Amino acid sequence: MRPTIEWAGDKIVMIDQRKLPLEEVYVECRTYEQASEAIETMVIRGAPAIGVAAAMGIALGMLGVKAGEDRAAAYARVHNRIYRTRPTARNLFWALERMKAVFEAQRESSLAELQKKLVAEAVEIDREDEELCRRIGQNGASLIKDGDVVLTHCNAGGLATAGYGTAVGVIRAAWEAGRTFSVFADETRPFLQGARLTAWELERIGVPYRVITDNMAGWLMHRSEISLAVVGADRIARNGDTANKIGTYSVAVLCKENGLPFYVAAPLSTFDFALADGSLIPIEERPDAEVREINGRLIVPPAAKVRNPAFDVTPARYIAGIITEKGVARPPYESTLDALRNR
Ligand code: MRU
């Protein structure tokens, strides 16, 4: 299988995550507009993967600039388009900041040199992400013990990152370390990232798994059929409050009620230290059709109104540990996350 996302000289190639698991189709983006649409329409999704796509989108956009054009104006146009694609994942803005720093540092360089540097930075962001995820996996693997049943929500695997995954990275590292356990994957309505993508990945890794609908986790916890939960994150505030796929908050509350540890796995590029708490995290509202329809077929009365918040925020008090590439932070997160960042 090809990587989730790949820089291919003058284009980006990404697997179309809307078509999985039934079809393995690759999409080519040759313009920054196409890259922006791929992020908006969820061809590519998952915070770290969105960050990589954003960086590559900037590189693509600037490759389209001709000699004599106003570079700063072109950069602003490309940046602003990508900036508006999805609001919640911190990694998108983090990647844009990294690309902007390269642009500013190359103000005196030739256009060709600037383009080369931007491509190199985007490729480096992609490479680094896979390495960081492997470290997250190693740091979190010991939290899974022989005989455990791990619950995960949404997809925080290789598809959501440059390659190895965050929450699924932890599961994968524990599996590669020889631990024997199994996984419950929440289906994750409305976009079904768990049923379609996490299940597809777990099958390839070889971990025994079962898919459950989102409303089953509580009962299975009550029956002692789940040992712990590990999920990814889209944005983590300074105090540890964590935005992740809608439904994550419910899983965390259910873990607390049932005395089970609830872990978050994420690279430092997902942290937003500028935000004091989770109430400041922007939550994306997605199109009504995602709730009103399944596979393009209406499932509600035609006039039914719906809500479709794509993320929720889990207060830090529900989180037993945040697994990063620099180690596992434990409460109180105000101090431990800051210490981790400066490590
Ligand atoms: O809307 P999505 O599919 O982009 O949401 C993805 C998630 O919520 C993931 O759990 C999160 O981005 C972590 S990915 C390593």
mmCIF file of C-alpha atoms and ligand atoms in Angstrom:
data_model
loop_
_atom_site.group_PDB
_atom_site.id
_atom_site.type_symbol
_atom_site.label_atom_id
_atom_site.label_comp_id
_atom_site.label_asym_id
_atom_site.label_seq_id
_atom_site.Cartn_x
_atom_site.Cartn_y
_atom_site.Cartn_z
ATOM 1 C CA MET A 1 0.000 0.000 0.000
ATOM 2 C CA ARG A 2 1.171 3.541 -0.731
ATOM 3 C CA PRO A 3 1.437 6.045 2.116
ATOM 4 C CA THR A 4 -1.584 8.031 3.325
ATOM 5 C CA ILE A 5 -0.135 11.143 1.688
ATOM 6 C CA GLU A 6 2.923 11.570 -0.492
ATOM 7 C CA TRP A 7 4.732 14.389 -2.270
ATOM 8 C CA ALA A 8 5.281 13.222 -5.858
ATOM 9 C CA GLY A 9 7.462 15.877 -7.504
ATOM 10 C CA ASP A 10 4.833 18.366 -8.629
ATOM 11 C CA LYS A 11 1.691 16.914 -7.067
ATOM 12 C CA ILE A 12 0.314 15.400 -3.869
ATOM 13 C CA VAL A 13 -1.004 11.859 -3.948
ATOM 14 C CA MET A 14 -3.369 10.777 -1.165
ATOM 15 C CA ILE A 15 -5.555 7.787 -0.519
ATOM 16 C CA ASP A 16 -9.249 8.744 -0.764
ATOM 17 C CA GLN A 17 -10.457 8.057 2.784
ATOM 18 C CA ARG A 18 -14.097 8.587 1.767
ATOM 19 C CA LYS A 19 -13.947 5.411 -0.317
ATOM 20 C CA LEU A 20 -12.324 3.087 2.228
ATOM 21 C CA PRO A 21 -12.681 0.263 3.098
ATOM 22 C CA LEU A 22 -14.517 -0.821 -0.059
ATOM 23 C CA GLU A 23 -12.251 0.861 -2.601
ATOM 24 C CA GLU A 24 -8.556 1.766 -2.429
ATOM 25 C CA VAL A 25 -8.424 4.805 -4.696
ATOM 26 C CA TYR A 26 -5.733 7.497 -4.850
ATOM 27 C CA VAL A 27 -6.413 11.169 -5.525
ATOM 28 C CA GLU A 28 -3.901 13.525 -7.134
ATOM 29 C CA CYS A 29 -3.829 17.207 -6.224
ATOM 30 C CA ARG A 30 -1.965 19.443 -8.652
ATOM 31 C CA THR A 31 -3.138 22.808 -7.312
ATOM 32 C CA TYR A 32 -3.550 24.297 -3.849
ATOM 33 C CA GLU A 33 -7.257 24.625 -4.554
ATOM 34 C CA GLN A 34 -7.487 20.859 -5.091
ATOM 35 C CA ALA A 35 -5.492 20.261 -1.898
ATOM 36 C CA SER A 36 -7.842 22.601 0.021
ATOM 37 C CA GLU A 37 -10.896 20.791 -1.301
ATOM 38 C CA ALA A 38 -9.359 17.431 -0.387
ATOM 39 C CA ILE A 39 -9.044 18.632 3.224
ATOM 40 C CA GLU A 40 -12.561 20.127 3.301
ATOM 41 C CA THR A 41 -14.270 17.097 1.802
ATOM 42 C CA MET A 42 -12.334 14.601 3.963
ATOM 43 C CA VAL A 43 -10.399 12.872 1.202
ATOM 44 C CA ILE A 44 -7.726 13.327 3.848
ATOM 45 C CA ARG A 45 -8.608 13.817 7.526
ATOM 46 C CA GLY A 46 -7.154 13.353 10.989
ATOM 47 C CA ALA A 47 -5.252 16.208 12.612
ATOM 48 C CA PRO A 48 -1.619 15.306 11.777
ATOM 49 C CA ALA A 49 -2.499 14.239 8.210
ATOM 50 C CA ILE A 50 -4.381 17.525 7.712
ATOM 51 C CA GLY A 51 -1.216 19.335 8.846
ATOM 52 C CA VAL A 52 0.895 17.479 6.281
ATOM 53 C CA ALA A 53 -1.670 18.172 3.532
ATOM 54 C CA ALA A 54 -1.745 21.870 4.460
ATOM 55 C CA ALA A 55 2.058 22.137 4.252
ATOM 56 C CA MET A 56 2.128 20.318 0.904
ATOM 57 C CA GLY A 57 -0.739 22.541 -0.277
ATOM 58 C CA ILE A 58 1.361 25.631 0.426
ATOM 59 C CA ALA A 59 4.275 24.101 -1.496
ATOM 60 C CA LEU A 60 1.975 23.299 -4.438
ATOM 61 C CA GLY A 61 0.495 26.783 -4.429
ATOM 62 C CA MET A 62 3.897 28.414 -4.503
ATOM 63 C CA LEU A 63 5.128 26.086 -7.264
ATOM 64 C CA GLY A 64 2.385 27.687 -9.363
ATOM 65 C CA VAL A 65 3.875 31.181 -8.965
ATOM 66 C CA LYS A 66 5.519 32.637 -12.101
ATOM 67 C CA ALA A 67 8.658 34.803 -12.221
ATOM 68 C CA GLY A 68 7.746 38.470 -11.803
ATOM 69 C CA GLU A 69 4.541 37.720 -9.839
ATOM 70 C CA ASP A 70 4.033 39.353 -6.435
ATOM 71 C CA ARG A 71 5.233 36.539 -4.196
ATOM 72 C CA ALA A 72 3.872 37.926 -0.945
ATOM 73 C CA ALA A 73 0.417 38.371 -2.486
ATOM 74 C CA ALA A 74 0.548 34.854 -3.920
ATOM 75 C CA TYR A 75 1.619 33.419 -0.572
ATOM 76 C CA ALA A 76 -1.197 35.224 1.248
ATOM 77 C CA ARG A 77 -3.751 33.905 -1.265
ATOM 78 C CA VAL A 78 -2.617 30.291 -0.883
ATOM 79 C CA HIS A 79 -2.235 30.538 2.909
ATOM 80 C CA ASN A 80 -5.671 32.105 3.406
ATOM 81 C CA ARG A 81 -7.383 29.473 1.286
ATOM 82 C CA ILE A 82 -5.843 26.581 3.204
ATOM 83 C CA TYR A 83 -6.342 28.350 6.555
ATOM 84 C CA ARG A 84 -10.116 28.323 6.013
ATOM 85 C CA THR A 85 -10.460 24.593 5.249
ATOM 86 C CA ARG A 86 -11.068 23.095 8.710
ATOM 87 C CA PRO A 87 -11.029 25.017 11.993
ATOM 88 C CA THR A 88 -10.448 22.533 14.822
ATOM 89 C CA ALA A 89 -7.232 20.562 14.196
ATOM 90 C CA ARG A 90 -4.343 22.559 15.639
ATOM 91 C CA ASN A 91 -1.896 20.712 13.344
ATOM 92 C CA LEU A 92 -3.215 22.587 10.309
ATOM 93 C CA PHE A 93 -2.325 25.978 11.824
ATOM 94 C CA TRP A 94 0.920 24.637 13.273
ATOM 95 C CA ALA A 95 1.981 23.448 9.792
ATOM 96 C CA LEU A 96 0.981 26.778 8.244
ATOM 97 C CA GLU A 97 3.116 28.582 10.830
ATOM 98 C CA ARG A 98 6.117 26.385 9.968
ATOM 99 C CA MET A 99 5.674 27.031 6.248
ATOM 100 C CA LYS A 100 5.266 30.771 6.832
ATOM 101 C CA ALA A 101 8.545 30.863 8.762
ATOM 102 C CA VAL A 102 10.311 29.287 5.760
ATOM 103 C CA PHE A 103 8.686 31.787 3.391
ATOM 104 C CA GLU A 104 9.820 34.702 5.553
ATOM 105 C CA ALA A 105 13.355 33.369 5.885
ATOM 106 C CA GLN A 106 13.635 33.122 2.056
ATOM 107 C CA ARG A 107 12.523 36.656 1.204
ATOM 108 C CA GLU A 108 15.861 37.421 -0.454
ATOM 109 C CA SER A 109 16.151 34.058 -2.278
ATOM 110 C CA SER A 110 15.339 33.392 -5.924
ATOM 111 C CA LEU A 111 11.863 32.047 -6.680
ATOM 112 C CA ALA A 112 13.334 28.634 -7.507
ATOM 113 C CA GLU A 113 15.197 28.535 -4.195
ATOM 114 C CA LEU A 114 12.068 29.563 -2.271
ATOM 115 C CA GLN A 115 10.032 26.848 -3.981
ATOM 116 C CA LYS A 116 12.682 24.240 -3.227
ATOM 117 C CA LYS A 117 12.789 25.208 0.453
ATOM 118 C CA LEU A 118 8.999 25.104 0.806
ATOM 119 C CA VAL A 119 8.795 21.652 -0.780
ATOM 120 C CA ALA A 120 11.613 20.449 1.489
ATOM 121 C CA GLU A 121 9.824 21.750 4.610
ATOM 122 C CA ALA A 122 6.543 20.061 3.665
ATOM 123 C CA VAL A 123 8.316 16.759 3.029
ATOM 124 C CA GLU A 124 10.136 17.145 6.359
ATOM 125 C CA ILE A 125 6.861 17.735 8.252
ATOM 126 C CA ASP A 126 5.579 14.496 6.705
ATOM 127 C CA ARG A 127 8.732 12.563 7.629
ATOM 128 C CA GLU A 128 8.865 13.913 11.185
ATOM 129 C CA ASP A 129 5.231 13.048 11.860
ATOM 130 C CA GLU A 130 5.766 9.366 11.225
ATOM 131 C CA GLU A 131 8.798 9.366 13.519
ATOM 132 C CA LEU A 132 6.882 11.179 16.285
ATOM 133 C CA CYS A 133 4.012 8.736 16.041
ATOM 134 C CA ARG A 134 6.383 5.813 16.480
ATOM 135 C CA ARG A 135 7.696 7.451 19.652
ATOM 136 C CA ILE A 136 4.151 8.045 20.907
ATOM 137 C CA GLY A 137 3.532 4.345 20.307
ATOM 138 C CA GLN A 138 6.604 3.344 22.296
ATOM 139 C CA ASN A 139 5.742 5.703 25.149
ATOM 140 C CA GLY A 140 2.180 4.402 25.408
ATOM 141 C CA ALA A 141 2.609 0.695 24.667
ATOM 142 C CA SER A 142 3.113 -0.346 28.307
ATOM 143 C CA LEU A 143 -0.324 1.057 29.221
ATOM 144 C CA ILE A 144 -1.855 -1.936 27.428
ATOM 145 C CA LYS A 145 -1.517 -5.216 29.330
ATOM 146 C CA ASP A 146 -2.006 -8.842 28.303
ATOM 147 C CA GLY A 147 -5.705 -9.690 28.247
ATOM 148 C CA ASP A 148 -6.876 -6.068 27.984
ATOM 149 C CA VAL A 149 -9.729 -4.938 25.780
ATOM 150 C CA VAL A 150 -9.001 -1.468 24.428
ATOM 151 C CA LEU A 151 -11.721 0.902 23.250
ATOM 152 C CA THR A 152 -10.863 3.500 20.626
ATOM 153 C CA HIS A 153 -13.028 6.152 18.998
ATOM 154 C CA CYS A 154 -12.822 7.623 15.483
ATOM 155 C CA ASN A 155 -9.609 6.932 13.587
ATOM 156 C CA ALA A 156 -6.273 8.001 15.016
ATOM 157 C CA GLY A 157 -4.213 5.601 12.935
ATOM 158 C CA GLY A 158 -1.826 5.698 10.020
ATOM 159 C CA LEU A 159 -4.545 7.200 7.823
ATOM 160 C CA ALA A 160 -4.957 10.142 10.199
ATOM 161 C CA THR A 161 -1.222 10.829 10.328
ATOM 162 C CA ALA A 162 1.795 10.534 8.069
ATOM 163 C CA GLY A 163 1.858 6.813 8.678
ATOM 164 C CA TYR A 164 1.910 5.090 12.083
ATOM 165 C CA GLY A 165 -0.909 6.673 14.034
ATOM 166 C CA THR A 166 -1.308 8.113 17.527
ATOM 167 C CA ALA A 167 -3.956 6.140 19.462
ATOM 168 C CA VAL A 168 -3.716 3.298 16.945
ATOM 169 C CA GLY A 169 0.071 3.814 17.116
ATOM 170 C CA VAL A 170 -0.081 2.933 20.828
ATOM 171 C CA ILE A 171 -2.180 -0.146 20.020
ATOM 172 C CA ARG A 172 0.207 -1.068 17.223
ATOM 173 C CA ALA A 173 3.330 -0.669 19.351
ATOM 174 C CA ALA A 174 1.811 -2.841 22.118
ATOM 175 C CA TRP A 175 0.931 -5.461 19.513
ATOM 176 C CA GLU A 176 4.420 -5.333 17.980
ATOM 177 C CA ALA A 177 5.855 -5.730 21.516
ATOM 178 C CA GLY A 178 4.053 -9.095 21.701
ATOM 179 C CA ARG A 179 1.209 -8.182 24.029
ATOM 180 C CA THR A 180 -2.031 -10.118 23.570
ATOM 181 C CA PHE A 181 -5.216 -8.059 23.737
ATOM 182 C CA SER A 182 -8.145 -7.037 21.572
ATOM 183 C CA VAL A 183 -9.790 -3.808 20.494
ATOM 184 C CA PHE A 184 -13.299 -2.394 20.257
ATOM 185 C CA ALA A 185 -13.579 0.239 17.511
ATOM 186 C CA ASP A 186 -16.490 2.651 17.945
ATOM 187 C CA GLU A 187 -18.158 3.059 14.554
ATOM 188 C CA THR A 188 -18.117 6.873 15.018
ATOM 189 C CA ARG A 189 -21.244 8.285 13.431
ATOM 190 C CA PRO A 190 -21.770 10.251 11.276
ATOM 191 C CA PHE A 191 -18.624 9.817 9.168
ATOM 192 C CA LEU A 192 -17.899 6.271 10.356
ATOM 193 C CA GLN A 193 -14.151 6.711 10.733
ATOM 194 C CA GLY A 194 -14.059 3.869 13.277
ATOM 195 C CA ALA A 195 -16.086 1.337 11.294
ATOM 196 C CA ARG A 196 -14.508 2.169 7.951
ATOM 197 C CA LEU A 197 -10.948 3.250 8.709
ATOM 198 C CA THR A 198 -9.851 1.987 12.137
ATOM 199 C CA ALA A 199 -11.270 -1.454 11.414
ATOM 200 C CA TRP A 200 -9.461 -1.500 8.057
ATOM 201 C CA GLU A 201 -6.181 -0.578 9.726
ATOM 202 C CA LEU A 202 -6.516 -3.000 12.646
ATOM 203 C CA GLU A 203 -7.162 -5.793 10.198
ATOM 204 C CA ARG A 204 -3.919 -4.990 8.393
ATOM 205 C CA ILE A 205 -1.976 -4.769 11.657
ATOM 206 C CA GLY A 206 -3.440 -8.119 12.716
ATOM 207 C CA VAL A 207 -4.880 -7.074 16.096
ATOM 208 C CA PRO A 208 -8.145 -8.866 16.945
ATOM 209 C CA TYR A 209 -10.917 -6.265 16.853
ATOM 210 C CA ARG A 210 -14.672 -5.861 16.880
ATOM 211 C CA VAL A 211 -16.676 -2.880 15.702
ATOM 212 C CA ILE A 212 -19.447 -1.565 17.963
ATOM 213 C CA THR A 213 -21.964 1.209 17.419
ATOM 214 C CA ASP A 214 -21.310 4.311 19.477
ATOM 215 C CA ASN A 215 -24.111 3.623 21.939
ATOM 216 C CA MET A 216 -22.745 0.220 23.022
ATOM 217 C CA ALA A 217 -19.590 1.233 24.894
ATOM 218 C CA GLY A 218 -21.349 2.139 28.163
ATOM 219 C CA TRP A 219 -23.040 -1.207 28.526
ATOM 220 C CA LEU A 220 -19.871 -3.110 27.631
ATOM 221 C CA MET A 221 -17.945 -1.125 30.250
ATOM 222 C CA HIS A 222 -20.647 -1.847 32.820
ATOM 223 C CA ARG A 223 -20.223 -5.549 32.027
ATOM 224 C CA SER A 224 -16.425 -5.270 32.524
ATOM 225 C CA GLU A 225 -15.808 -6.048 28.846
ATOM 226 C CA ILE A 226 -13.559 -3.003 28.336
ATOM 227 C CA SER A 227 -10.296 -2.331 30.221
ATOM 228 C CA LEU A 228 -9.265 1.135 29.009
ATOM 229 C CA ALA A 229 -9.830 3.693 26.256
ATOM 230 C CA VAL A 230 -7.253 5.427 24.091
ATOM 231 C CA VAL A 231 -8.140 8.113 21.558
ATOM 232 C CA GLY A 232 -6.407 10.749 19.452
ATOM 233 C CA ALA A 233 -6.824 14.530 19.615
ATOM 234 C CA ASP A 234 -7.437 17.470 17.316
ATOM 235 C CA ARG A 235 -6.434 20.205 19.724
ATOM 236 C CA ILE A 236 -5.287 20.169 23.345
ATOM 237 C CA ALA A 237 -5.453 23.325 25.459
ATOM 238 C CA ARG A 238 -2.806 24.303 28.009
ATOM 239 C CA ASN A 239 -4.816 22.765 30.880
ATOM 240 C CA GLY A 240 -5.210 19.399 29.095
ATOM 241 C CA ASP A 241 -8.810 19.888 27.885
ATOM 242 C CA THR A 242 -8.929 17.919 24.641
ATOM 243 C CA ALA A 243 -10.960 18.360 21.459
ATOM 244 C CA ASN A 244 -11.439 15.147 19.534
ATOM 245 C CA LYS A 245 -14.093 13.550 17.334
ATOM 246 C CA ILE A 246 -17.674 13.998 18.498
ATOM 247 C CA GLY A 247 -18.535 11.234 20.960
ATOM 248 C CA THR A 248 -15.138 11.248 22.670
ATOM 249 C CA TYR A 249 -16.535 13.190 25.646
ATOM 250 C CA SER A 250 -19.203 10.521 26.176
ATOM 251 C CA VAL A 251 -16.548 7.793 26.140
ATOM 252 C CA ALA A 252 -14.487 9.699 28.725
ATOM 253 C CA VAL A 253 -17.453 10.230 31.053
ATOM 254 C CA LEU A 254 -18.378 6.554 30.739
ATOM 255 C CA CYS A 255 -14.796 5.567 31.611
ATOM 256 C CA LYS A 256 -14.910 7.739 34.729
ATOM 257 C CA GLU A 257 -18.267 6.282 35.815
ATOM 258 C CA ASN A 258 -16.906 2.753 35.324
ATOM 259 C CA GLY A 259 -13.498 3.385 36.908
ATOM 260 C CA LEU A 260 -11.535 2.839 33.676
ATOM 261 C CA PRO A 261 -8.511 4.839 32.496
ATOM 262 C CA PHE A 262 -9.111 7.126 29.527
ATOM 263 C CA TYR A 263 -5.954 8.102 27.604
ATOM 264 C CA VAL A 264 -5.292 10.640 24.854
ATOM 265 C CA ALA A 265 -2.388 10.167 22.404
ATOM 266 C CA ALA A 266 -1.113 13.122 20.374
ATOM 267 C CA PRO A 267 2.067 14.795 19.140
ATOM 268 C CA LEU A 268 3.056 18.212 20.529
ATOM 269 C CA SER A 269 1.982 19.719 17.181
ATOM 270 C CA THR A 270 -1.614 19.138 18.362
ATOM 271 C CA PHE A 271 -1.170 21.255 21.514
ATOM 272 C CA ASP A 272 -2.327 24.852 21.578
ATOM 273 C CA PHE A 273 -0.517 26.420 24.511
ATOM 274 C CA ALA A 274 -2.046 29.793 23.621
ATOM 275 C CA LEU A 275 -5.445 28.507 24.796
ATOM 276 C CA ALA A 276 -5.998 28.428 28.568
ATOM 277 C CA ASP A 277 -8.782 25.852 28.348
ATOM 278 C CA GLY A 278 -10.991 23.857 26.002
ATOM 279 C CA SER A 279 -13.819 26.398 25.903
ATOM 280 C CA LEU A 280 -11.637 28.434 23.519
ATOM 281 C CA ILE A 281 -11.217 25.631 20.958
ATOM 282 C CA PRO A 282 -13.205 26.308 17.754
ATOM 283 C CA ILE A 283 -15.561 23.429 17.022
ATOM 284 C CA GLU A 284 -16.312 22.675 13.380
ATOM 285 C CA GLU A 285 -19.942 22.270 12.301
ATOM 286 C CA ARG A 286 -20.157 20.038 9.227
ATOM 287 C CA PRO A 287 -22.840 19.749 6.534
ATOM 288 C CA ASP A 288 -26.315 18.518 7.562
ATOM 289 C CA ALA A 289 -26.203 15.804 4.918
ATOM 290 C CA GLU A 290 -23.671 13.811 6.971
ATOM 291 C CA VAL A 291 -26.354 13.281 9.640
ATOM 292 C CA ARG A 292 -29.425 13.248 7.410
ATOM 293 C CA GLU A 293 -28.099 10.580 5.061
ATOM 294 C CA ILE A 294 -26.229 7.294 5.085
ATOM 295 C CA ASN A 295 -24.480 6.391 1.823
ATOM 296 C CA GLY A 296 -26.422 9.157 0.069
ATOM 297 C CA ARG A 297 -29.837 7.854 1.242
ATOM 298 C CA LEU A 298 -32.055 10.004 3.410
ATOM 299 C CA ILE A 299 -32.677 8.400 6.838
ATOM 300 C CA VAL A 300 -34.813 11.161 8.426
ATOM 301 C CA PRO A 301 -38.110 12.796 7.403
ATOM 302 C CA PRO A 302 -37.266 15.185 4.555
ATOM 303 C CA ALA A 303 -38.042 18.282 6.649
ATOM 304 C CA ALA A 304 -36.078 17.101 9.708
ATOM 305 C CA LYS A 305 -33.570 19.573 11.087
ATOM 306 C CA VAL A 306 -30.272 18.243 12.469
ATOM 307 C CA ARG A 307 -27.099 19.324 14.261
ATOM 308 C CA ASN A 308 -23.648 18.182 13.203
ATOM 309 C CA PRO A 309 -20.841 19.361 15.504
ATOM 310 C CA ALA A 310 -17.790 17.390 14.311
ATOM 311 C CA PHE A 311 -15.847 17.529 17.597
ATOM 312 C CA ASP A 312 -16.373 17.785 21.343
ATOM 313 C CA VAL A 313 -14.117 18.787 24.207
ATOM 314 C CA THR A 314 -13.248 16.363 26.984
ATOM 315 C CA PRO A 315 -12.391 18.197 30.201
ATOM 316 C CA ALA A 316 -8.915 17.367 31.497
ATOM 317 C CA ARG A 317 -10.320 15.874 34.728
ATOM 318 C CA TYR A 318 -11.499 12.822 32.769
ATOM 319 C CA ILE A 319 -8.082 12.138 31.228
ATOM 320 C CA ALA A 320 -5.763 9.677 33.031
ATOM 321 C CA GLY A 321 -2.759 10.496 30.836
ATOM 322 C CA ILE A 322 -1.733 12.278 27.634
ATOM 323 C CA ILE A 323 0.745 10.234 25.604
ATOM 324 C CA THR A 324 3.154 12.337 23.533
ATOM 325 C CA GLU A 325 6.445 11.795 21.723
ATOM 326 C CA LYS A 326 8.237 13.185 24.781
ATOM 327 C CA GLY A 327 6.530 10.968 27.342
ATOM 328 C CA VAL A 328 3.230 10.525 29.164
ATOM 329 C CA ALA A 329 1.861 13.586 30.986
ATOM 330 C CA ARG A 330 -0.317 12.975 34.053
ATOM 331 C CA PRO A 331 -2.522 15.467 35.916
ATOM 332 C CA PRO A 332 -2.207 18.275 36.889
ATOM 333 C CA TYR A 333 -1.713 19.079 33.213
ATOM 334 C CA GLU A 334 -1.043 22.819 33.656
ATOM 335 C CA SER A 335 2.382 21.938 35.052
ATOM 336 C CA THR A 336 3.122 18.543 33.473
ATOM 337 C CA LEU A 337 2.363 19.594 29.878
ATOM 338 C CA ASP A 338 4.517 22.668 30.220
ATOM 339 C CA ALA A 339 7.383 20.584 31.629
ATOM 340 C CA LEU A 340 6.994 18.067 28.793
ATOM 341 C CA ARG A 341 7.059 20.778 26.141
ATOM 342 C CA ASN A 342 10.326 22.175 27.499
ATOM 343 C CA ARG A 343 11.954 18.775 27.962
HETATM 344 O O1 MRU B 1 -13.013 14.780 11.293
HETATM 345 P P1 MRU B 1 -11.740 13.961 11.348
HETATM 346 O O2 MRU B 1 -11.886 12.606 10.770
HETATM 347 O O3 MRU B 1 -10.581 14.740 10.764
HETATM 348 O O4 MRU B 1 -11.458 13.797 12.894
HETATM 349 C C1 MRU B 1 -10.362 13.039 13.289
HETATM 350 C C2 MRU B 1 -10.233 12.851 14.751
HETATM 351 O O5 MRU B 1 -11.029 13.321 15.529
HETATM 352 C C3 MRU B 1 -9.015 12.106 15.222
HETATM 353 O O6 MRU B 1 -9.291 11.399 16.394
HETATM 354 C C4 MRU B 1 -7.894 13.116 15.506
HETATM 355 O O7 MRU B 1 -7.713 13.964 14.431
HETATM 356 C C5 MRU B 1 -6.618 12.456 15.848
HETATM 357 S S1 MRU B 1 -5.837 11.759 14.454
HETATM 358 C C6 MRU B 1 -4.353 11.098 14.910
#
